[in-house]
CSV table of N, CA and C in Angstrom, one decimal:
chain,number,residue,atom,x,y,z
A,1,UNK,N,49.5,-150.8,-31.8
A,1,UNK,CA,50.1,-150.6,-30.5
A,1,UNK,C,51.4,-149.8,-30.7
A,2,UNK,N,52.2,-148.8,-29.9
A,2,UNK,CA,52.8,-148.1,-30.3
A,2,UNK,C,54.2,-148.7,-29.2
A,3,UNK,N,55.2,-149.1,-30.0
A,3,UNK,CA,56.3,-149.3,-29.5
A,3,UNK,C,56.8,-148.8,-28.5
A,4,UNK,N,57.1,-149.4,-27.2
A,4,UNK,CA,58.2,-148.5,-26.0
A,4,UNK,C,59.5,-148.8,-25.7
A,5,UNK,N,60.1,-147.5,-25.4
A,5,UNK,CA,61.1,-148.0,-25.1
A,5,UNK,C,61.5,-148.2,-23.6
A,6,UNK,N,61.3,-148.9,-23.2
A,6,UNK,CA,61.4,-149.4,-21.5
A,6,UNK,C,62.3,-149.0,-20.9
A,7,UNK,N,63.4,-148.7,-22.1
A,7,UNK,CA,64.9,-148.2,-20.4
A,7,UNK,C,64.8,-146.6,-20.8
A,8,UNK,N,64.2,-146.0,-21.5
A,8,UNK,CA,63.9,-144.9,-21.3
A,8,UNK,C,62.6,-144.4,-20.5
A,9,UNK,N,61.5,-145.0,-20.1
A,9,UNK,CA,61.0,-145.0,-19.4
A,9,UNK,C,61.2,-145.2,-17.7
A,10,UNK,N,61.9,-146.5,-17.9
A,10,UNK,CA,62.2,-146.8,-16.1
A,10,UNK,C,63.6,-145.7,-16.2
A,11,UNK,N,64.6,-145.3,-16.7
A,11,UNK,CA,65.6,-144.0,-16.3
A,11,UNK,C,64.9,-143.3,-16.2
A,12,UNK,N,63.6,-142.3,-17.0
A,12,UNK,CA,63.2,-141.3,-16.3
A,12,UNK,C,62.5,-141.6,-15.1
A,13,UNK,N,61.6,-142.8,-15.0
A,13,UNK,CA,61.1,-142.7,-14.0
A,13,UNK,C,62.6,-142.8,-12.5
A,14,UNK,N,63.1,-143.7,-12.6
A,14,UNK,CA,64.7,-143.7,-12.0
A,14,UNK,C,65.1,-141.8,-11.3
A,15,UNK,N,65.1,-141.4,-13.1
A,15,UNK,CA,65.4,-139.6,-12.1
A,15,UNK,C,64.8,-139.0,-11.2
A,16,UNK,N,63.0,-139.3,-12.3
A,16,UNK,CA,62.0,-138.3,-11.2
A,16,UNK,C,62.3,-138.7,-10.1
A,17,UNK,N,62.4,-140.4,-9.5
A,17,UNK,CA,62.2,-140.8,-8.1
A,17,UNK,C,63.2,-139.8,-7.3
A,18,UNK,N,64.6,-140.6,-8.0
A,18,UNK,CA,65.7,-140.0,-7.4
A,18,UNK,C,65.5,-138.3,-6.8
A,19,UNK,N,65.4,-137.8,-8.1
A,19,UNK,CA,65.4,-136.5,-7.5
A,19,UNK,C,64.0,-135.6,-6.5
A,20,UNK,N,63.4,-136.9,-6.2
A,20,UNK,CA,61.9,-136.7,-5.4
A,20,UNK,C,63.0,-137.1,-3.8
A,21,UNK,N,63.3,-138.3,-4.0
A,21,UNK,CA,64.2,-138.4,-3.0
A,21,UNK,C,65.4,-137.3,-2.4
A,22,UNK,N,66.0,-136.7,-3.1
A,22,UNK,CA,66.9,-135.9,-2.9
A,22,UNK,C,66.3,-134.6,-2.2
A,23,UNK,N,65.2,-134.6,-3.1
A,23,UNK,CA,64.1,-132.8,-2.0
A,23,UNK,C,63.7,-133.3,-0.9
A,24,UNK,N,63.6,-134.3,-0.9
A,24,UNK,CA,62.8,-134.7,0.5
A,24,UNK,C,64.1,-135.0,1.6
A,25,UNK,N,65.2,-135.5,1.5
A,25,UNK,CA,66.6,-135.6,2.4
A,25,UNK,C,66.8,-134.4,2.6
A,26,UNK,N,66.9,-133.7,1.3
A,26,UNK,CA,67.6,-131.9,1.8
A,26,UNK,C,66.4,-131.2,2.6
A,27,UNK,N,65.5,-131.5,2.0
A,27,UNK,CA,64.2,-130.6,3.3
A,27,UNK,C,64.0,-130.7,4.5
A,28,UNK,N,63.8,-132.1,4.8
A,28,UNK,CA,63.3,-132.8,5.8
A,28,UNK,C,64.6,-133.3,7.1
A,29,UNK,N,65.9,-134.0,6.1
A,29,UNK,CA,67.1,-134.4,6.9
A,29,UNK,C,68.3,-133.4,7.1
A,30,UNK,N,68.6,-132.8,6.0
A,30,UNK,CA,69.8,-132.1,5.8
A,30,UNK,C,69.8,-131.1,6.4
A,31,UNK,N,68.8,-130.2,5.7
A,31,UNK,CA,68.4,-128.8,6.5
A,31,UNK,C,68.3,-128.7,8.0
A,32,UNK,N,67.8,-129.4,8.7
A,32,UNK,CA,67.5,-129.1,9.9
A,32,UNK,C,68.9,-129.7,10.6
A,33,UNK,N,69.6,-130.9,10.3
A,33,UNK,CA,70.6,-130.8,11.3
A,33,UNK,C,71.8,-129.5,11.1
A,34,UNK,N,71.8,-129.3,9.9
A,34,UNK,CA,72.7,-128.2,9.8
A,34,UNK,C,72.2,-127.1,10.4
A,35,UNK,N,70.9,-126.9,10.1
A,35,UNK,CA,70.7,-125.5,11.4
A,35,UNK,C,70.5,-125.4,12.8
A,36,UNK,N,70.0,-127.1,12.9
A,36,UNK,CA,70.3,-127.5,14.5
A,36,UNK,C,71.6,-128.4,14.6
A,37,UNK,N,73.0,-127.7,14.4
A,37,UNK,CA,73.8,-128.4,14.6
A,37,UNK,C,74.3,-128.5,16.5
A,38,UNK,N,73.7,-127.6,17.5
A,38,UNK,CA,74.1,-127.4,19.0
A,38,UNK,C,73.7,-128.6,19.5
A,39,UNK,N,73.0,-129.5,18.7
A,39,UNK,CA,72.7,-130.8,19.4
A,39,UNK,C,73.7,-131.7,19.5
A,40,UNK,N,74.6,-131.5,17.7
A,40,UNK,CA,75.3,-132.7,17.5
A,40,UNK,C,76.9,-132.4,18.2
A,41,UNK,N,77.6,-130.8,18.4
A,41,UNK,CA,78.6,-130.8,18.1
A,41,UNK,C,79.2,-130.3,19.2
A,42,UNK,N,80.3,-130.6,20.0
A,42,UNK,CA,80.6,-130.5,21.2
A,42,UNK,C,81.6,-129.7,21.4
A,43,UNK,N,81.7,-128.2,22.3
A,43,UNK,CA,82.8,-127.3,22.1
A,43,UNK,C,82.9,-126.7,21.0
A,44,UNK,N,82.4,-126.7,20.1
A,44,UNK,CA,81.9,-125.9,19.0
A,44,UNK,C,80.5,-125.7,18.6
A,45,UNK,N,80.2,-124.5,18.2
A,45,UNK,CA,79.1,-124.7,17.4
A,45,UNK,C,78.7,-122.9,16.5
A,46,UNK,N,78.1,-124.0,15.3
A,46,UNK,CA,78.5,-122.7,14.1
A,46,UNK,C,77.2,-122.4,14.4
A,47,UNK,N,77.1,-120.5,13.8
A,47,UNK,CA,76.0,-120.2,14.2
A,47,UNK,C,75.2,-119.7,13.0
A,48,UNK,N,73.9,-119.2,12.8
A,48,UNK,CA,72.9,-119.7,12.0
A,48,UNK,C,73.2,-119.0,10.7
A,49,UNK,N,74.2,-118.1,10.7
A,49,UNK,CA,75.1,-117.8,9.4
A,49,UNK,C,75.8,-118.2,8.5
A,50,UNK,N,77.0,-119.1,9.2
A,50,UNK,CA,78.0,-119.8,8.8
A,50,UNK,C,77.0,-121.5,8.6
A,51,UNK,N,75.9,-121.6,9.6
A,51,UNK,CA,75.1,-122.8,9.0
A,51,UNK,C,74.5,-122.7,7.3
A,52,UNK,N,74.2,-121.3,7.6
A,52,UNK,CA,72.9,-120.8,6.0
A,52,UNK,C,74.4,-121.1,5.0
A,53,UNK,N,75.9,-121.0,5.4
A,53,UNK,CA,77.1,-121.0,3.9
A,53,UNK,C,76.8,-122.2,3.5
A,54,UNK,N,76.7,-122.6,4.8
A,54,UNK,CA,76.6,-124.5,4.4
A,54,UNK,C,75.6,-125.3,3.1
A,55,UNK,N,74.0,-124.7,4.2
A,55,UNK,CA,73.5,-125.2,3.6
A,55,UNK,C,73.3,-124.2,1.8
A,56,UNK,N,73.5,-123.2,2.0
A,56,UNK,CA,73.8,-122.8,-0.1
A,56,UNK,C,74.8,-123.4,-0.6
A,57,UNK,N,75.9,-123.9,-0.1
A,57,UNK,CA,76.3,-124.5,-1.1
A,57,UNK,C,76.0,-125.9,-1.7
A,58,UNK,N,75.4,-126.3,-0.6
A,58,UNK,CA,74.9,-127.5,-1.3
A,58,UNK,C,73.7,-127.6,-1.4
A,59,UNK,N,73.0,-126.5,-2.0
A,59,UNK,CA,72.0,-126.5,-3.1
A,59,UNK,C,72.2,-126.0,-3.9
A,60,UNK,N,73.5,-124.9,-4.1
A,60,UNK,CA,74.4,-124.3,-5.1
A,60,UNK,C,74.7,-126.0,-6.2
A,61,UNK,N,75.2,-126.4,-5.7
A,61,UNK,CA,75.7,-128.0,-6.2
A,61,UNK,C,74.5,-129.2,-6.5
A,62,UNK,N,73.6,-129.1,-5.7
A,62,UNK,CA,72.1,-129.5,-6.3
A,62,UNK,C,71.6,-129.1,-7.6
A,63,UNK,N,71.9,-128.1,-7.6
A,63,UNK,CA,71.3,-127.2,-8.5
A,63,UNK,C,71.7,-127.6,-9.8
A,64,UNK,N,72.7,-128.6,-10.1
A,64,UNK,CA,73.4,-128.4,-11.1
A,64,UNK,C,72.9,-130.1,-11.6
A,65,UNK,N,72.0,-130.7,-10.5
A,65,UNK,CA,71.3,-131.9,-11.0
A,65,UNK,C,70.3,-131.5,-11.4
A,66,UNK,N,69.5,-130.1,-10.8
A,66,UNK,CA,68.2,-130.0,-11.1
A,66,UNK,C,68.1,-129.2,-12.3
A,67,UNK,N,69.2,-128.8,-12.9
A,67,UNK,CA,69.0,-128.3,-14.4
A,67,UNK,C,69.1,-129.4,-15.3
A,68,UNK,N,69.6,-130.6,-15.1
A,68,UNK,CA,69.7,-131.6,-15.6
A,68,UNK,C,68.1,-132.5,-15.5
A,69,UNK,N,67.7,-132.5,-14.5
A,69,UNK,CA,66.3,-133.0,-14.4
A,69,UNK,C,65.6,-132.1,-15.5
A,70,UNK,N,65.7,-130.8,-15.4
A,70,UNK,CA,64.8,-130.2,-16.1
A,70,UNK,C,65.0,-130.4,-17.4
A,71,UNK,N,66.1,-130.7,-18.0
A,71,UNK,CA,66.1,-131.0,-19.3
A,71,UNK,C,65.6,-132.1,-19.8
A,72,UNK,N,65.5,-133.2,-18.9
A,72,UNK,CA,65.1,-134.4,-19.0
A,72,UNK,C,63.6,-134.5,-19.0
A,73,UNK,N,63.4,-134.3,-18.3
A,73,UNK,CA,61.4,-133.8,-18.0
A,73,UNK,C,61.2,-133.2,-19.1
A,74,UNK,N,61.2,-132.2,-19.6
A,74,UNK,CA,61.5,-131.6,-21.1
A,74,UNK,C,61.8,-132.3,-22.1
A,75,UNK,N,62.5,-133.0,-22.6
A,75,UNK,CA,62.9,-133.9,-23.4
A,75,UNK,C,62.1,-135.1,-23.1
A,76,UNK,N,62.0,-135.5,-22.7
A,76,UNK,CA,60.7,-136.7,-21.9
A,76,UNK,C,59.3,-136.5,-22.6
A,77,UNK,N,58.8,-135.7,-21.8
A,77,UNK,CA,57.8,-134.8,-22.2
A,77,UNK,C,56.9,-134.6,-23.2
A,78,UNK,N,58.0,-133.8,-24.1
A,78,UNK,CA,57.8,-133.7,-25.4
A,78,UNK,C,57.9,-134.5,-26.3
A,79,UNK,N,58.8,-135.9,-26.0
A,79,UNK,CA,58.5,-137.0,-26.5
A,79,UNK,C,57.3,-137.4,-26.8
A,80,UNK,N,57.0,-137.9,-25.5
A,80,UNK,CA,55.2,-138.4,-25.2
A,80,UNK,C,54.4,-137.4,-25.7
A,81,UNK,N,54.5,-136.5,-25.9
A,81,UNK,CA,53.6,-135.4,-26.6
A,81,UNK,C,53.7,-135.9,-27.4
A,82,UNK,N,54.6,-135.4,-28.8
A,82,UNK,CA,55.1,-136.4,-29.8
A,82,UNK,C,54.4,-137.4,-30.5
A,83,UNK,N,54.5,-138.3,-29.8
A,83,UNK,CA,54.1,-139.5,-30.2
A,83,UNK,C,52.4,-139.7,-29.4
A,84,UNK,N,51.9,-138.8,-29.1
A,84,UNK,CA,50.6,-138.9,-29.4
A,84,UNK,C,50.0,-139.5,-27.7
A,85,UNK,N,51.1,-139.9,-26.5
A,85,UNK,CA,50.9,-140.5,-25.6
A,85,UNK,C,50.4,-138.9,-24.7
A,86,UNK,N,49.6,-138.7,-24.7
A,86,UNK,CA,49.0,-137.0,-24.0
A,86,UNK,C,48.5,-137.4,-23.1
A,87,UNK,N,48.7,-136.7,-21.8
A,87,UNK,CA,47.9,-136.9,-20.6
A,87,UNK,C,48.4,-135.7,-19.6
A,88,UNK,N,46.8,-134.9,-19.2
A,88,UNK,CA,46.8,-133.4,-18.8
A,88,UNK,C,47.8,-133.6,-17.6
A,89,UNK,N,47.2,-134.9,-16.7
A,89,UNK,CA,48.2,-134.7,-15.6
A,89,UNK,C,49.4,-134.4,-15.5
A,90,UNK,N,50.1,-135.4,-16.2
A,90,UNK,CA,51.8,-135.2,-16.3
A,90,UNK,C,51.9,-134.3,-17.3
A,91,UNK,N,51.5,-133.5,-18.2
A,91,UNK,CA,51.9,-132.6,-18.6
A,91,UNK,C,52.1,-131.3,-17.6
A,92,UNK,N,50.9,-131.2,-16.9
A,92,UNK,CA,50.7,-130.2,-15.9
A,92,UNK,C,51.9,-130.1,-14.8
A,93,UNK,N,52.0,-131.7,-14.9
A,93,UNK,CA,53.1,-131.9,-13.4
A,93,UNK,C,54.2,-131.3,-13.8
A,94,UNK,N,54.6,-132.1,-15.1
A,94,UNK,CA,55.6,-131.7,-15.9
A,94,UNK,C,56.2,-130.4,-15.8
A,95,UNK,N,55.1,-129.8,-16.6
A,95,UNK,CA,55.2,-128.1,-16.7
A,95,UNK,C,55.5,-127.3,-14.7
A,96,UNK,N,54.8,-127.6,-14.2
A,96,UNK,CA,55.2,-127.0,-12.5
A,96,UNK,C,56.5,-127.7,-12.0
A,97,UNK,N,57.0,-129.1,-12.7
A,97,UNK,CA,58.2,-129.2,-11.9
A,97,UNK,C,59.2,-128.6,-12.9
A,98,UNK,N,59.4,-128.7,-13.9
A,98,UNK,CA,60.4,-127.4,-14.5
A,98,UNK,C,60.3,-126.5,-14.2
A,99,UNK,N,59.2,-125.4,-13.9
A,99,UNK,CA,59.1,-124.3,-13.6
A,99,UNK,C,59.6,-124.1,-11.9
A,100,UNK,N,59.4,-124.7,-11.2
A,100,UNK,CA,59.6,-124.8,-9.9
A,100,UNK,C,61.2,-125.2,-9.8
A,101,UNK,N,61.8,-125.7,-10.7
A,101,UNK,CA,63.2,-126.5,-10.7
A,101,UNK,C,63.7,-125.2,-10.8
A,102,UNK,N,63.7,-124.4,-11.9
A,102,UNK,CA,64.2,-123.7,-12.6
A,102,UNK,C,64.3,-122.0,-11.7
A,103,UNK,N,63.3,-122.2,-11.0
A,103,UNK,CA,63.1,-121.1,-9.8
A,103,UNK,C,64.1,-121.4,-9.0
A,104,UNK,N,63.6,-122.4,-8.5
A,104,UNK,CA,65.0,-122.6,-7.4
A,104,UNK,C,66.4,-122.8,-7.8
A,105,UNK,N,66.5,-123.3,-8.9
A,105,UNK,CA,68.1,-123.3,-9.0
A,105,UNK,C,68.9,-121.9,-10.0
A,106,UNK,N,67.6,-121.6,-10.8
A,106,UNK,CA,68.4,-120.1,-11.2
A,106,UNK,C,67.7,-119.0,-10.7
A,107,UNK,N,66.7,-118.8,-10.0
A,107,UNK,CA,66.7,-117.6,-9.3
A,107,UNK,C,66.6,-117.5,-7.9
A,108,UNK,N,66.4,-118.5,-6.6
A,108,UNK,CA,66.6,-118.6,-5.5
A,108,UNK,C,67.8,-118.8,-5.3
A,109,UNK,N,68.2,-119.5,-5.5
A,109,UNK,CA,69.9,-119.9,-4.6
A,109,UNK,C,70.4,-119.1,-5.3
A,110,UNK,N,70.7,-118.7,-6.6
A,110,UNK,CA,71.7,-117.8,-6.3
A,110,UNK,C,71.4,-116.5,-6.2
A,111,UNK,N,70.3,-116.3,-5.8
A,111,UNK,CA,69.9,-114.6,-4.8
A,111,UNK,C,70.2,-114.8,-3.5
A,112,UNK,N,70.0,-116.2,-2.9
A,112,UNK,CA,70.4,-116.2,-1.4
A,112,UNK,C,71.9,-116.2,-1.6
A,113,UNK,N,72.6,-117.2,-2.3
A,113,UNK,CA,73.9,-116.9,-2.2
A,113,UNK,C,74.7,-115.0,-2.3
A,114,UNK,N,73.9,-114.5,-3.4
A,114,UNK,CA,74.4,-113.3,-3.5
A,114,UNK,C,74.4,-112.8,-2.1
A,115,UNK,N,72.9,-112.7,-1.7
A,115,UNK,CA,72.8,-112.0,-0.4
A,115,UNK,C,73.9,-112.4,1.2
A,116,UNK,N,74.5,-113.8,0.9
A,116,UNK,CA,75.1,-114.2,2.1
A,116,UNK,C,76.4,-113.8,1.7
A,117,UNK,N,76.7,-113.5,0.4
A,117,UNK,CA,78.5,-112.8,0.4
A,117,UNK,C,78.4,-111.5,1.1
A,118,UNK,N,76.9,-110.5,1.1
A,118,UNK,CA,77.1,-109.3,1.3
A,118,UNK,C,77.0,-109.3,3.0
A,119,UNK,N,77.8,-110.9,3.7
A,119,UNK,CA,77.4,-110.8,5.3
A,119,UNK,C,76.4,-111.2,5.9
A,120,UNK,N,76.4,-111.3,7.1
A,120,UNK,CA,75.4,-111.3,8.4
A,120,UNK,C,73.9,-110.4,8.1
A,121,UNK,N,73.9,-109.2,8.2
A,121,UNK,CA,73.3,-108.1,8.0
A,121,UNK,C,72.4,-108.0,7.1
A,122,UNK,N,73.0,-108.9,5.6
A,122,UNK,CA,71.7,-108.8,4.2
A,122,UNK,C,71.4,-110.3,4.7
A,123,UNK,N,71.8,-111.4,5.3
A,123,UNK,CA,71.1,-112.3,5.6
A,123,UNK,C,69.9,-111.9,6.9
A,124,UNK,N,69.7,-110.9,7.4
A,124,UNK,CA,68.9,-110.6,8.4
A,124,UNK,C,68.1,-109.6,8.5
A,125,UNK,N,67.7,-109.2,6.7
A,125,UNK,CA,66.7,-108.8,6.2
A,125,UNK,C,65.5,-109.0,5.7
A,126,UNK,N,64.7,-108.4,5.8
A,126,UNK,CA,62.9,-108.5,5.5
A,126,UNK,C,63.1,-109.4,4.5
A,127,UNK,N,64.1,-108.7,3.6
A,127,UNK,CA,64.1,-109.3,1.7
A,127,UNK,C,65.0,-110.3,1.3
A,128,UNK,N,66.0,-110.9,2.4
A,128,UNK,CA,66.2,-112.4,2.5
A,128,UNK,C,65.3,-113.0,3.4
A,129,UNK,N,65.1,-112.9,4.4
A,129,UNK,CA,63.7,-113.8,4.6
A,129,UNK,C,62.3,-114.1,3.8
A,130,UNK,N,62.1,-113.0,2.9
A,130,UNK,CA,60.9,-113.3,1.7
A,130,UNK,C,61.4,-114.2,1.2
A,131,UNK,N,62.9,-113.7,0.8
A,131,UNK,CA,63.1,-115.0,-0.6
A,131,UNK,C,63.4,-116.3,0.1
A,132,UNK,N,63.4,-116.6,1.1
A,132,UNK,CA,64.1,-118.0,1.8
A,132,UNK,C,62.5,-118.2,2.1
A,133,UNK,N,61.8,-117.8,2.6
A,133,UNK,CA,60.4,-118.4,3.0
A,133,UNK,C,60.2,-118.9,0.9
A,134,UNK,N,60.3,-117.8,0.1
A,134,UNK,CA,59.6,-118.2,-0.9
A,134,UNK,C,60.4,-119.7,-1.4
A,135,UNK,N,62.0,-119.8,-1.2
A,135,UNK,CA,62.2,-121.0,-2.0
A,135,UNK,C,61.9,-122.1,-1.2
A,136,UNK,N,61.6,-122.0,-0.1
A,136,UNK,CA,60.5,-122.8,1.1
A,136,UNK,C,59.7,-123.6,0.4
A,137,UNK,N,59.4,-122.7,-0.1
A,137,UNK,CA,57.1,-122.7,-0.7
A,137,UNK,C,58.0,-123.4,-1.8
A,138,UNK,N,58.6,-123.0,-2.9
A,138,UNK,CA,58.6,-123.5,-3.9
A,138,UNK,C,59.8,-125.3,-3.9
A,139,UNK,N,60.4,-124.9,-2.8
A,139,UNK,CA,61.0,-126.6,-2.9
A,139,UNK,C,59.7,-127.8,-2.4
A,140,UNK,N,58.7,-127.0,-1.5
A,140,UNK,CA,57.7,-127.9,-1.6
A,140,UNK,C,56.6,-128.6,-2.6
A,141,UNK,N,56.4,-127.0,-3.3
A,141,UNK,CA,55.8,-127.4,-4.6
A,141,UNK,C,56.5,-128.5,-5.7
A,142,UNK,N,58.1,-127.8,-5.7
A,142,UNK,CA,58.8,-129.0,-6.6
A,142,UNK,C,58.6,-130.9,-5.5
A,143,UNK,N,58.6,-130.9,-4.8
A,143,UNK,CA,58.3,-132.4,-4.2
A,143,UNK,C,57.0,-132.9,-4.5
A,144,UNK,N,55.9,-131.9,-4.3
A,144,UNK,CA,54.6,-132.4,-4.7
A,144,UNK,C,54.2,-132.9,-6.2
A,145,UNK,N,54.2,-132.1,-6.7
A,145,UNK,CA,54.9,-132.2,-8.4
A,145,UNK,C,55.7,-133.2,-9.3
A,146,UNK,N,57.2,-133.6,-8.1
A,146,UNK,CA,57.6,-134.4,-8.9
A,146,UNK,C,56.9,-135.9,-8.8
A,147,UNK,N,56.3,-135.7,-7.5
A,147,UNK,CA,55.4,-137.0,-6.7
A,147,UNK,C,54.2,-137.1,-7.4
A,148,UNK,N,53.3,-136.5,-8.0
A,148,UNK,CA,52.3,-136.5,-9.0
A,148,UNK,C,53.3,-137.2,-10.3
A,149,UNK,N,53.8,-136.5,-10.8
A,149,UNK,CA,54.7,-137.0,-12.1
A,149,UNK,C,55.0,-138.4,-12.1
A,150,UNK,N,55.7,-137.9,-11.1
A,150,UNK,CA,56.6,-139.7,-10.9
A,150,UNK,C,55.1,-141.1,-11.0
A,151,UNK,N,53.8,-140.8,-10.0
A,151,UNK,CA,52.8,-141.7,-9.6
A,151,UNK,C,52.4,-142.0,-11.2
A,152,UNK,N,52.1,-140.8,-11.9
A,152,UNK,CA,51.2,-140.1,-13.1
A,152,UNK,C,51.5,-141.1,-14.2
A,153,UNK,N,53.1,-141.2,-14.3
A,153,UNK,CA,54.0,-141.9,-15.6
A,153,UNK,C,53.8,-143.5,-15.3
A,154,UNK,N,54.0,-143.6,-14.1
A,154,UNK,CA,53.9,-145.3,-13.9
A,154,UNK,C,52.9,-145.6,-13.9
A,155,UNK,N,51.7,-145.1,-13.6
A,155,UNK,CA,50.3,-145.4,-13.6
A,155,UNK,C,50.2,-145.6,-15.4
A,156,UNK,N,50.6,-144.6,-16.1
A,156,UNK,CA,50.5,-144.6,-17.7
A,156,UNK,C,51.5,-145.9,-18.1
A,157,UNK,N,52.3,-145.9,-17.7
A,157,UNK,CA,52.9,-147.3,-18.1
A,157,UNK,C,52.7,-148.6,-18.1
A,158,UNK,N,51.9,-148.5,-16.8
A,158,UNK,CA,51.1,-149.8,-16.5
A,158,UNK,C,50.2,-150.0,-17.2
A,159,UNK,N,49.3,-149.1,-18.1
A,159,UNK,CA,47.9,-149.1,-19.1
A,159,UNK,C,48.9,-148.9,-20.3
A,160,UNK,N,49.8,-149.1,-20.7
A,160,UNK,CA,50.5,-149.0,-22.1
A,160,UNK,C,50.7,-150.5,-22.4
């Protein structure tokens, strides 16, 4: 029988959740009140520009958890590889949520952010709307992913 270490297991599982939770608030909660902020805010209201500063920066500052996840999933990972604990699922998961992490936090946000210094104007381009539809697609895929992973690990822990 091969030794575990249980608080290294429930922390990662702890992250994956965590950070399953966090895509799902910013996708689902965050995002939309900030771009429908005319509901909440009276005598003022910022417009879909000054909403998009908002919301990059605080996936600019996300971002700096989800390179941290990714190292962890990685390190994780390779452990259980390692030590002989192999299973396609969560490897697979594994492998798409670092790759999906790693999109969004070093090549989406900060191409959107580039694009919102240069103004209004590159925000209201063909080629900022590709990449904002794409980190769309791909913040989805990181949710699905980490939600396979996260189910994938506990399910293995429970047969360990």
């Amino acid at each position: 029988m091969i030794k575990r270490n249980i608080y290294l297991d429930f922390s990662y599982l702890l992250v994956i959740a965590a950070t399953l939770g966090a895509v799902l608030v910013l996708g689902a909660l965050v995002a939309p009140v900030v771009f429908h902020n005319d509901n909440l805010l009276v005598g003022m209201l910022l417009d879909h520009y000054n909403s998009g500063i908002i919301m990059g920066e605080i996936f600019r500052r996300f971002s700096f958890w989800i390179y941290f996840v990714t190292a962890y999933v990685f390190v994780y990972e390779a452990m259980m590889y390692k030590k002989g604990q192999r299973d396609n699922i969560a490897i697979v998961s594994g492998f798409i949520t670092m790759f999906t992490s790693l999109l969004f936090a070093a090549v989406y946000t900060p191409k959107i952010l580039e694009m919102q210094k240069l103004g209004t104007e590159a925000t209201q381009s063909d080629t900022f709307d590709n990449i904002h539809i794409a980190s769309e697609i791909d913040f989805k895929i990181l949710a699905v992913a980490l939600f396979i992973l996260f189910i994938r690990r506990l399910m293995l822990l429970r047969t360990s």
